C-alpha positions as CSV (number, residue, x, y, z in Angstrom):
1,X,8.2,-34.6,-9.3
2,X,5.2,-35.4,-11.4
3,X,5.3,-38.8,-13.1
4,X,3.2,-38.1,-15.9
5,X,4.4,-34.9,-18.1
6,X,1.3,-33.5,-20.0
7,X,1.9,-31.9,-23.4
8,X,0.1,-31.1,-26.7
9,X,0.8,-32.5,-30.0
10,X,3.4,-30.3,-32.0
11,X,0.6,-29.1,-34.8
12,X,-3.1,-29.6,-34.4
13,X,-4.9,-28.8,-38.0
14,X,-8.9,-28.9,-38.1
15,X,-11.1,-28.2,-41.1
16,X,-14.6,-29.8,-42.4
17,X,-12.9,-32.2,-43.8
18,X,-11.6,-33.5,-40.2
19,X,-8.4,-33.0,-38.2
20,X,-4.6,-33.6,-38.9
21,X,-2.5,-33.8,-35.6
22,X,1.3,-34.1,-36.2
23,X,2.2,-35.7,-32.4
24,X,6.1,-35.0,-32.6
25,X,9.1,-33.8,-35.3
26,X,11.6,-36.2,-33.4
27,X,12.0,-40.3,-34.4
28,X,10.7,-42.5,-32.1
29,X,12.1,-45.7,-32.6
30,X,8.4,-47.9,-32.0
31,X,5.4,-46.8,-33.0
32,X,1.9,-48.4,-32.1
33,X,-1.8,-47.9,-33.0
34,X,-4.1,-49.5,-29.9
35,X,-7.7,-50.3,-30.3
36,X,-9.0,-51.2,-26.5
37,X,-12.9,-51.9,-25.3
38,X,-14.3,-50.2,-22.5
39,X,-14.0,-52.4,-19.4
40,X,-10.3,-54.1,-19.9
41,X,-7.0,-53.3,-17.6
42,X,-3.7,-53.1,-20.1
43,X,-0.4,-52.8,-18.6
44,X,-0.4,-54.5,-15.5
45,X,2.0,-52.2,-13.6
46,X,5.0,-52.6,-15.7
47,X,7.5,-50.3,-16.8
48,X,10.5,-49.6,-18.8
49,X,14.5,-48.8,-17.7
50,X,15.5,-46.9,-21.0
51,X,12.5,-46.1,-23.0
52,X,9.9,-43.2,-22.7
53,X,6.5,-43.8,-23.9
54,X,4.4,-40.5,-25.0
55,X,0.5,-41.5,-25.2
56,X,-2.0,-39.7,-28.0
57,X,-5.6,-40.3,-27.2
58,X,-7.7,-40.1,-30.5
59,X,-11.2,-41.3,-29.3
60,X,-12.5,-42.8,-25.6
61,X,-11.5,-42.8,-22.5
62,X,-8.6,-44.1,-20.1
63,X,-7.5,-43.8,-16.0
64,X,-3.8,-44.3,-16.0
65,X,-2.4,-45.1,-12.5
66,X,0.8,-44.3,-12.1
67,X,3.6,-45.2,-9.5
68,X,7.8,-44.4,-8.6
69,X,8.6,-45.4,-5.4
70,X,5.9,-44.5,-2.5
71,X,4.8,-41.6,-5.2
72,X,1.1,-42.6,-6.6
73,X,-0.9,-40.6,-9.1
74,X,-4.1,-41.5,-11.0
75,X,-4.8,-39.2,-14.2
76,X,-8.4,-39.5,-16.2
77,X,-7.2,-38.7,-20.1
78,X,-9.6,-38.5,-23.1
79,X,-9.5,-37.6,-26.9
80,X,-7.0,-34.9,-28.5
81,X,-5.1,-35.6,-24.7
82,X,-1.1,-36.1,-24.9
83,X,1.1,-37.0,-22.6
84,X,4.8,-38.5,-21.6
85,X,5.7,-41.4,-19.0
86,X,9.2,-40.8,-18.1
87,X,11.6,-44.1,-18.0
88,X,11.4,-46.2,-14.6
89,X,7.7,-45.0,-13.7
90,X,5.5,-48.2,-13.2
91,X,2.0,-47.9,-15.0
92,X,-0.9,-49.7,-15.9
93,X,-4.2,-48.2,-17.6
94,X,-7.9,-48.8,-17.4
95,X,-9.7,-47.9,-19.7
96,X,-13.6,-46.5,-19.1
97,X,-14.6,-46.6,-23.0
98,X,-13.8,-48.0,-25.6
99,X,-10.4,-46.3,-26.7
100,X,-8.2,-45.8,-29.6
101,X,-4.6,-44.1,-28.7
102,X,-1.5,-43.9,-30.2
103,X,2.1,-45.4,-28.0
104,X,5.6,-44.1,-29.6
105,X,8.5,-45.1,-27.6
106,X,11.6,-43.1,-27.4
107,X,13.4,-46.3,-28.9
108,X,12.4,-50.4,-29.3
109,X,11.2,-52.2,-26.4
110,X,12.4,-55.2,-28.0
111,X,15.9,-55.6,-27.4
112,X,18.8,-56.9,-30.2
113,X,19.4,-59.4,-27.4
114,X,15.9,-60.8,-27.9
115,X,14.9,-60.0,-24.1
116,X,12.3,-56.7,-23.2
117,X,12.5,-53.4,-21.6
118,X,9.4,-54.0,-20.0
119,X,10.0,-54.9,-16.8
120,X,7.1,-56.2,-14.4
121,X,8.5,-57.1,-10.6
C-alpha cells in the first residue's frame, strides 16, 4: 500500500497567455489556497479520520513525510505536481522553497459539532 496516490489534474490548458489547470470535476467540500516560505514545517504529523486531502503544487517546493502504522514514506513534490493523502495517514510537510499549493478536502474539517477532523496524537 502506498500512502500517497499520485495523480494529474483532470485538464491542463497552456497558451502564451499562461496555463489553466482544472484540478477535479467532483465537490470538495473545503477548499484552501496556501502561501508558505521556504524553511517552515506545516502540519506537524496530524491526520484526518474521514476526510481526504488532494494537494496541487502551483510554484516551489515541498518534502512531505508520510506515516500509517510502521509504513514511512518521504515524497519531494514541486510545481504542476498533484497528489491524494488517503484518510487515517499521518503527515506533515516541509517545505524547501517558498511554495504556493492548493488543499481541497473531500468534505469540512470543521465539524457541525464545532470539534476538528484533524487529529494529532
Amino acid at each position: 500500500m502506498k500512502l500517497v496516490e499520485i495523480v494529474k489534474p483532470d485538464f491542463v490548458f497552456e497558451d502564451e497567455r499562461g496555463l489553466l489547470a482544472q484540478l477535479t470535476h467532483e465537490p470538495f467540500g473545503q477548499v484552501n489556497a496556501v502561501y508558505t516560505k521556504k524553511g517552515a514545517v506545516r502540519g506537524n504529523w496530524h491526520y484526518h479520520k474521514t476526510t481526504k486531502e488532494a494537494f496541487f503544487i502551483i510554484s516551489g517546493k515541498v518534502d512531505v513525510y508520510l506515516r500509517l502504522g510502521s509504513m514511512e514514506e518521504k515524497h519531494t513534490f514541486s510545481s504542476g505536481d498533484m497528489f491524494i493523502i488517503p484518510e487515517n495517514v499521518k503527515h506533515t510537510f516541509d517545505y524547501k522553497e517558498d511554495t504556493y499549493l492548493v488543499v481541497m478536502y473531500t468534505s469540512c474539517v470543521e465539524l457541525q459539532d464545532g470539534t476538528k477532523d484533524i487529529i494529532t496524537d
